[in-house]
PDB file of C-alpha atoms in Angstrom:
ATOM      1  CA  TYR A   1     -33.700   0.159  32.207  1.00 70.00           C
ATOM      2  CA  ILE A   2     -32.465  -2.442  34.462  1.00 82.00           C
ATOM      3  CA  ILE A   3     -34.451  -5.790  35.212  1.00 87.00           C
ATOM      4  CA  GLU A   4     -33.977  -7.875  37.623  1.00 90.00           C
ATOM      5  CA  VAL A   5     -34.958 -11.427  38.432  1.00 89.00           C
ATOM      6  CA  GLN A   6     -35.267 -13.998  40.993  1.00 86.00           C
ATOM      7  CA  ALA A   7     -37.119 -17.404  41.497  1.00 90.00           C
ATOM      8  CA  SER A   8     -38.378 -19.230  44.513  1.00 88.00           C
ATOM      9  CA  ASP A   9     -39.726 -22.750  45.091  1.00 84.00           C
ATOM     10  CA  LEU A  10     -42.722 -23.783  47.305  1.00 83.00           C
ATOM     11  CA  LEU A  11     -40.292 -23.705  50.553  1.00 84.00           C
ATOM     12  CA  GLU A  12     -39.057 -20.480  50.000  1.00 84.00           C
ATOM     13  CA  GLN A  13     -35.780 -21.296  48.573  1.00 87.00           C
ATOM     14  CA  TRP A  14     -34.435 -18.724  46.247  1.00 88.00           C
ATOM     15  CA  SER A  15     -32.558 -18.518  43.284  1.00 88.00           C
ATOM     16  CA  GLN A  16     -29.498 -16.532  42.698  1.00 90.00           C
ATOM     17  CA  ARG A  17     -30.574 -12.742  41.909  1.00 88.00           C
ATOM     18  CA  LEU A  18     -29.588 -11.836  38.257  1.00 88.00           C
ATOM     19  CA  ASN A  19     -30.253  -8.504  36.468  1.00 87.00           C
ATOM     20  CA  GLU A  20     -29.855  -7.144  32.951  1.00 84.00           C
ATOM     21  CA  SER A  21     -29.432  -3.504  31.446  1.00 79.00           C
ATOM     22  CA  PHE A  22     -31.550  -2.877  28.428  1.00 64.00           C
ATOM     23  CA  TYR A  23     -31.656   0.075  26.330  1.00 61.00           C
ATOM     24  CA  MET A  24     -35.360   1.113  25.109  1.00 62.00           C
ATOM     25  CA  ASP A  25     -35.824   2.707  21.835  1.00 59.00           C
ATOM     26  CA  GLN A  26     -39.643   3.557  20.993  1.00 54.00           C
ATOM     27  CA  TYR A  27     -39.206   2.869  17.366  1.00 48.00           C
ATOM     28  CA  PHE A  28     -36.262   0.722  17.302  1.00 56.00           C
ATOM     29  CA  LEU A  29     -34.297   3.101  15.504  1.00 76.00           C
ATOM     30  CA  ALA A  30     -31.237   3.605  17.946  1.00 86.00           C
ATOM     31  CA  PRO A  31     -28.261   5.274  15.781  1.00 94.00           C
ATOM     32  CA  ALA A  32     -25.426   2.850  14.825  1.00 95.00           C
ATOM     33  CA  SER A  33     -22.462   3.289  12.709  1.00 97.00           C
ATOM     34  CA  SER A  34     -19.797   1.229  11.033  1.00 97.00           C
ATOM     35  CA  PHE A  35     -16.300   1.249   9.733  1.00 98.00           C
ATOM     36  CA  VAL A  36     -16.065   1.553   6.096  1.00 98.00           C
ATOM     37  CA  SER A  37     -12.415   2.089   4.692  1.00 98.00           C
ATOM     38  CA  LEU A  38      -8.744   3.632   5.546  1.00 98.00           C
ATOM     39  CA  THR A  39      -6.692   5.314   2.820  1.00 97.00           C
ATOM     40  CA  PRO A  40      -3.870   5.043   2.906  1.00 97.00           C
ATOM     41  CA  ILE A  41      -3.348   1.754   4.205  1.00 98.00           C
ATOM     42  CA  TYR A  42      -0.846  -1.301   4.569  1.00 98.00           C
ATOM     43  CA  ILE A  43      -1.305  -4.166   6.244  1.00 97.00           C
ATOM     44  CA  ASP A  44       2.001  -5.919   7.500  1.00 96.00           C
ATOM     45  CA  SER A  45       2.536  -9.358   8.287  1.00 95.00           C
ATOM     46  CA  ASN A  46       1.090  -8.889  11.849  1.00 95.00           C
ATOM     47  CA  MET A  47      -2.103  -7.692  10.196  1.00 97.00           C
ATOM     48  CA  SER A  48      -1.156  -4.297  11.655  1.00 97.00           C
ATOM     49  CA  GLU A  49      -3.154  -1.700   9.603  1.00 98.00           C
ATOM     50  CA  TRP A  50      -0.739   1.217   8.876  1.00 98.00           C
ATOM     51  CA  THR A  51      -1.492   5.052   7.596  1.00 98.00           C
ATOM     52  CA  ASN A  52       0.202   8.370   6.826  1.00 97.00           C
ATOM     53  CA  ASP A  53      -0.387  11.948   7.074  1.00 94.00           C
ATOM     54  CA  SER A  54      -2.859  11.672   4.118  1.00 94.00           C
ATOM     55  CA  ALA A  55      -5.174   9.431   6.220  1.00 97.00           C
ATOM     56  CA  VAL A  56      -8.875   9.410   5.732  1.00 98.00           C
ATOM     57  CA  LEU A  57     -11.446   7.414   7.227  1.00 98.00           C
ATOM     58  CA  MET A  58     -14.798   6.656   6.092  1.00 98.00           C
ATOM     59  CA  PHE A  59     -18.024   5.494   8.351  1.00 98.00           C
ATOM     60  CA  ASP A  60     -21.334   4.596   7.669  1.00 97.00           C
ATOM     61  CA  ILE A  61     -23.924   5.986  10.009  1.00 96.00           C
ATOM     62  CA  ILE A  62     -27.675   4.855  10.260  1.00 94.00           C
ATOM     63  CA  ASN A  63     -30.579   6.524  11.935  1.00 93.00           C
ATOM     64  CA  ALA A  64     -27.725   9.466  13.003  1.00 94.00           C
ATOM     65  CA  THR A  65     -27.263  12.760  12.284  1.00 94.00           C
ATOM     66  CA  ALA A  66     -23.574  12.901  13.260  1.00 97.00           C
ATOM     67  CA  LEU A  67     -20.695  10.926  13.852  1.00 97.00           C
ATOM     68  CA  GLU A  68     -18.683  11.619  17.088  1.00 97.00           C
ATOM     69  CA  HIS A  69     -14.667  10.477  17.130  1.00 98.00           C
ATOM     70  CA  ARG A  70     -11.425  10.701  19.458  1.00 98.00           C
ATOM     71  CA  LEU A  71      -8.239   9.353  19.405  1.00 98.00           C
ATOM     72  CA  VAL A  72      -6.571   7.499  22.233  1.00 98.00           C
ATOM     73  CA  ILE A  73      -2.640   8.591  22.153  1.00 97.00           C
ATOM     74  CA  ALA A  74      -0.379   6.829  24.456  1.00 95.00           C
ATOM     75  CA  GLY A  75      -3.231   6.058  26.753  1.00 95.00           C
ATOM     76  CA  SER A  76      -4.686   9.586  26.686  1.00 97.00           C
ATOM     77  CA  PRO A  77      -8.114  10.342  24.723  1.00 97.00           C
ATOM     78  CA  THR A  78      -8.435  13.436  23.130  1.00 97.00           C
ATOM     79  CA  LEU A  79     -11.999  15.372  23.339  1.00 97.00           C
ATOM     80  CA  TRP A  80     -14.627  14.043  21.009  1.00 97.00           C
ATOM     81  CA  VAL A  81     -15.312  15.791  17.609  1.00 97.00           C
ATOM     82  CA  VAL A  82     -18.516  15.951  16.133  1.00 96.00           C
ATOM     83  CA  GLY A  83     -18.407  15.061  12.100  1.00 96.00           C
ATOM     84  CA  ASN A  84     -20.143  13.840   9.380  1.00 95.00           C
ATOM     85  CA  GLY A  85     -18.588  10.387   8.960  1.00 96.00           C
ATOM     86  CA  THR A  86     -15.544  11.586   7.164  1.00 98.00           C
ATOM     87  CA  VAL A  87     -12.168  11.792   9.421  1.00 98.00           C
ATOM     88  CA  VAL A  88      -9.055  12.900   8.247  1.00 97.00           C
ATOM     89  CA  LEU A  89      -5.870  12.351  10.416  1.00 95.00           C
ATOM     90  CA  GLN A  90      -2.911  14.760  10.202  1.00 93.00           C
ATOM     91  CA  GLY A  91       0.247  15.371  12.455  1.00 94.00           C
ATOM     92  CA  LEU A  92      -0.157  12.599  14.504  1.00 96.00           C
ATOM     93  CA  PRO A  93       3.067  11.039  16.203  1.00 96.00           C
ATOM     94  CA  GLN A  94       4.833   7.844  15.069  1.00 96.00           C
ATOM     95  CA  GLY A  95       3.317   4.836  16.451  1.00 97.00           C
ATOM     96  CA  MET A  96      -0.039   3.241  17.544  1.00 97.00           C
ATOM     97  CA  PHE A  97      -3.072   5.179  18.290  1.00 98.00           C
ATOM     98  CA  THR A  98      -6.745   3.780  18.709  1.00 98.00           C
ATOM     99  CA  ILE A  99      -9.763   5.882  17.122  1.00 98.00           C
ATOM    100  CA  GLU A 100     -13.018   5.353  18.956  1.00 98.00           C
ATOM    101  CA  TRP A 101     -16.362   6.357  17.076  1.00 98.00           C
ATOM    102  CA  ARG A 102     -19.860   6.448  17.847  1.00 97.00           C
ATOM    103  CA  ALA A 103     -23.242   7.568  16.038  1.00 97.00           C
ATOM    104  CA  VAL A 104     -25.282  10.493  17.610  1.00 95.00           C
ATOM    105  CA  ASN A 105     -28.856  11.256  16.677  1.00 92.00           C
ATOM    106  CA  GLN A 106     -29.627  14.774  18.355  1.00 84.00           C
ATOM    107  CA  SER A 107     -29.530  13.559  22.153  1.00 79.00           C
ATOM    108  CA  ARG A 108     -29.203  10.017  21.514  1.00 88.00           C
ATOM    109  CA  LEU A 109     -25.763   8.205  21.263  1.00 91.00           C
ATOM    110  CA  GLU A 110     -25.074   4.869  19.833  1.00 93.00           C
ATOM    111  CA  VAL A 111     -25.039   2.405  22.297  1.00 88.00           C
ATOM    112  CA  THR A 112     -21.660   0.713  22.315  1.00 92.00           C
ATOM    113  CA  PRO A 113     -18.944   3.348  20.787  1.00 95.00           C
ATOM    114  CA  HIS A 114     -16.476   1.501  18.375  1.00 98.00           C
ATOM    115  CA  SER A 115     -12.597   1.453  18.507  1.00 98.00           C
ATOM    116  CA  ARG A 116     -10.138   0.244  15.682  1.00 98.00           C
ATOM    117  CA  ASP A 117      -5.954   0.304  16.443  1.00 98.00           C
ATOM    118  CA  ILE A 118      -3.746   1.951  13.567  1.00 98.00           C
ATOM    119  CA  TRP A 119      -0.520   2.581  13.336  1.00 98.00           C
ATOM    120  CA  PHE A 120       0.987   5.931  11.984  1.00 98.00           C
ATOM    121  CA  ASP A 121       3.863   6.154  10.017  1.00 98.00           C
ATOM    122  CA  SER A 122       5.491   9.512   9.995  1.00 95.00           C
ATOM    123  CA  LEU A 123       8.953   8.746   9.411  1.00 96.00           C
ATOM    124  CA  ASN A 124      10.775   8.517   6.244  1.00 97.00           C
ATOM    125  CA  PRO A 125      13.090   5.403   5.238  1.00 98.00           C
ATOM    126  CA  THR A 126      16.755   6.165   5.352  1.00 98.00           C
ATOM    127  CA  VAL A 127      19.625   4.920   2.525  1.00 98.00           C
ATOM    128  CA  ALA A 128      22.890   5.168   2.210  1.00 98.00           C
ATOM    129  CA  ILE A 129      26.040   4.487  -0.123  1.00 98.00           C
ATOM    130  CA  GLN A 130      28.447   2.333   1.308  1.00 98.00           C
ATOM    131  CA  LEU A 131      31.892   1.572  -0.970  1.00 98.00           C
ATOM    132  CA  GLY A 132      33.808  -1.711  -0.156  1.00 97.00           C
ATOM    133  CA  LEU A 133      37.400  -2.065  -1.092  1.00 97.00           C
ATOM    134  CA  PRO A 134      39.546  -1.231  -2.924  1.00 96.00           C
ATOM    135  CA  SER A 135      38.854   2.474  -2.206  1.00 96.00           C
ATOM    136  CA  LEU A 136      40.067   5.737  -1.288  1.00 96.00           C
ATOM    137  CA  GLY A 137      37.343   8.404  -0.467  1.00 94.00           C
ATOM    138  CA  THR A 138      35.000   8.476  -3.489  1.00 94.00           C
ATOM    139  CA  LEU A 139      37.917   7.005  -5.666  1.00 94.00           C
ATOM    140  CA  VAL A 140      37.051   3.138  -6.763  1.00 95.00           C
ATOM    141  CA  THR A 141      38.202   0.557  -8.839  1.00 94.00           C
ATOM    142  CA  GLU A 142      35.883  -1.282 -11.610  1.00 93.00           C
ATOM    143  CA  GLN A 143      35.543  -4.058  -9.083  1.00 94.00           C
ATOM    144  CA  THR A 144      34.536  -2.294  -6.049  1.00 96.00           C
ATOM    145  CA  PRO A 145      31.768  -3.414  -4.464  1.00 98.00           C
ATOM    146  CA  ILE A 146      29.000  -0.683  -3.689  1.00 98.00           C
ATOM    147  CA  SER A 147      25.925  -1.390  -1.497  1.00 98.00           C
ATOM    148  CA  LEU A 148      23.055   0.720  -0.672  1.00 98.00           C
ATOM    149  CA  PRO A 149      21.716  -0.284   2.921  1.00 98.00           C
ATOM    150  CA  ALA A 150      18.714   0.843   3.865  1.00 98.00           C
ATOM    151  CA  ALA A 151      16.249   0.821   6.697  1.00 98.00           C
ATOM    152  CA  ASP A 152      12.670   2.213   7.918  1.00 97.00           C
ATOM    153  CA  ASN A 153      11.086   2.310  11.233  1.00 95.00           C
ATOM    154  CA  GLY A 154       7.493   2.323  10.305  1.00 96.00           C
ATOM    155  CA  SER A 155       5.409   0.712   7.822  1.00 97.00           C
ATOM    156  CA  GLY A 156       8.650  -1.622   6.502  1.00 97.00           C
ATOM    157  CA  LEU A 157      10.806  -0.720   3.473  1.00 97.00           C
ATOM    158  CA  ALA A 158       9.366  -1.672   0.141  1.00 98.00           C
ATOM    159  CA  ALA A 159      12.075  -0.859  -2.235  1.00 98.00           C
ATOM    160  CA  VAL A 160      15.815   0.362  -3.243  1.00 98.00           C
ATOM    161  CA  TYR A 161      16.493   2.136  -6.403  1.00 98.00           C
ATOM    162  CA  TYR A 162      19.440   3.804  -8.080  1.00 98.00           C
ATOM    163  CA  ARG A 163      20.777   4.981 -11.312  1.00 98.00           C
ATOM    164  CA  PHE A 164      24.052   6.637 -12.864  1.00 97.00           C
ATOM    165  CA  ASP A 165      25.247   9.358 -14.584  1.00 96.00           C
ATOM    166  CA  ASN A 166      28.407   8.730 -16.426  1.00 92.00           C
ATOM    167  CA  GLY A 167      28.548  12.181 -18.266  1.00 90.00           C
ATOM    168  CA  THR A 168      26.023  11.717 -20.756  1.00 90.00           C
ATOM    169  CA  GLY A 169      22.843  12.303 -18.522  1.00 94.00           C
ATOM    170  CA  TRP A 170      20.873  10.547 -15.999  1.00 97.00           C
ATOM    171  CA  GLY A 171      20.150   6.667 -16.753  1.00 96.00           C
ATOM    172  CA  ASN A 172      16.872   4.822 -15.983  1.00 97.00           C
ATOM    173  CA  TRP A 173      16.165   3.463 -12.046  1.00 98.00           C
ATOM    174  CA  ARG A 174      16.956   0.531 -11.420  1.00 98.00           C
ATOM    175  CA  ASN A 175      16.037  -1.953  -8.431  1.00 98.00           C
ATOM    176  CA  TYR A 176      18.542  -2.524  -6.025  1.00 98.00           C
ATOM    177  CA  SER A 177      18.663  -6.060  -5.259  1.00 97.00           C
ATOM    178  CA  GLY A 178      22.299  -6.505  -3.458  1.00 97.00           C
ATOM    179  CA  SER A 179      25.756  -5.047  -3.890  1.00 98.00           C
ATOM    180  CA  PHE A 180      27.054  -4.042  -7.494  1.00 97.00           C
ATOM    181  CA  ASN A 181      30.300  -2.473  -9.410  1.00 96.00           C
ATOM    182  CA  LEU A 182      31.405  -0.347 -12.114  1.00 95.00           C
ATOM    183  CA  THR A 183      32.441  -2.908 -14.540  1.00 94.00           C
ATOM    184  CA  GLU A 184      29.959  -1.554 -17.374  1.00 93.00           C
ATOM    185  CA  PHE A 185      31.692   1.699 -17.379  1.00 91.00           C
ATOM    186  CA  ALA A 186      35.114   2.977 -18.724  1.00 79.00           C
ATOM    187  CA  SER A 187      38.142   2.325 -16.817  1.00 76.00           C
ATOM    188  CA  ILE A 188      38.947   5.888 -15.862  1.00 78.00           C
ATOM    189  CA  GLN A 189      35.757   8.643 -15.789  1.00 87.00           C
ATOM    190  CA  THR A 190      33.582  10.210 -13.188  1.00 92.00           C
ATOM    191  CA  VAL A 191      30.590   8.564 -12.495  1.00 95.00           C
ATOM    192  CA  GLU A 192      27.737   9.888 -10.502  1.00 96.00           C
ATOM    193  CA  LEU A 193      25.408   7.586  -8.211  1.00 97.00           C
ATOM    194  CA  GLU A 194      22.077   8.643  -6.841  1.00 98.00           C
ATOM    195  CA  ALA A 195      19.563   6.402  -4.811  1.00 98.00           C
ATOM    196  CA  TYR A 196      16.826   6.288  -3.045  1.00 98.00           C
ATOM    197  CA  SER A 197      14.514   4.101  -0.748  1.00 98.00           C
ATOM    198  CA  ILE A 198      10.740   3.808  -0.594  1.00 98.00           C
ATOM    199  CA  ASP A 199       8.354   2.479   2.275  1.00 98.00           C
ATOM    200  CA  PHE A 200       5.043   1.041   1.870  1.00 98.00           C
ATOM    201  CA  LEU A 201       3.031   4.028   2.441  1.00 97.00           C
ATOM    202  CA  GLY A 202       4.968   6.097   0.041  1.00 96.00           C
ATOM    203  CA  HIS A 203       7.414   7.774   2.071  1.00 97.00           C
ATOM    204  CA  THR A 204      10.773   8.198   0.277  1.00 97.00           C
ATOM    205  CA  SER A 205      14.434   9.110   1.800  1.00 97.00           C
ATOM    206  CA  SER A 206      15.418  12.313   1.659  1.00 82.00           C
TER     207      SER A 206
END
């Protein structure tokens, strides 16, 4: 309903005309919904919410029989999908998307849809093994510095781990914090080095 009002004085001078839209529910039981949770989730320093291919969103619905949602990706909205308040997200492209939702009660829709911006991380982090000098191919000395440069273009780099095998089996994983060398091993022997990186949503480098 739209209500329009205007006032006049005794000299028939009129006020500005005002109008307001109202939604009437006979029983005051309009469908409503609210966001409950997103898992997994990582919130970065910009307060952006990141998730991945295991994403599950939960919503509460009140006075409603279902929840409709749609995604807006790169400015293009998908069709509305009817569900029960649980939304599973898979296979989205890297980057930000918006989820819009509204409660439904038969033919009645929630007055105003809700929306939330979320960042989707579909990329694995990377890591490399970089040998300093002196070195020749994979031939190094005890003092040759070894570094493990790593990067992530999604939720962010959480950690880099590495371990050695000098012929007696793989040792424990170590947390990389800067370049290292092989002074802990005997001068002439073969040493295997393995490394991987991990981001804040659990993706690991291949």
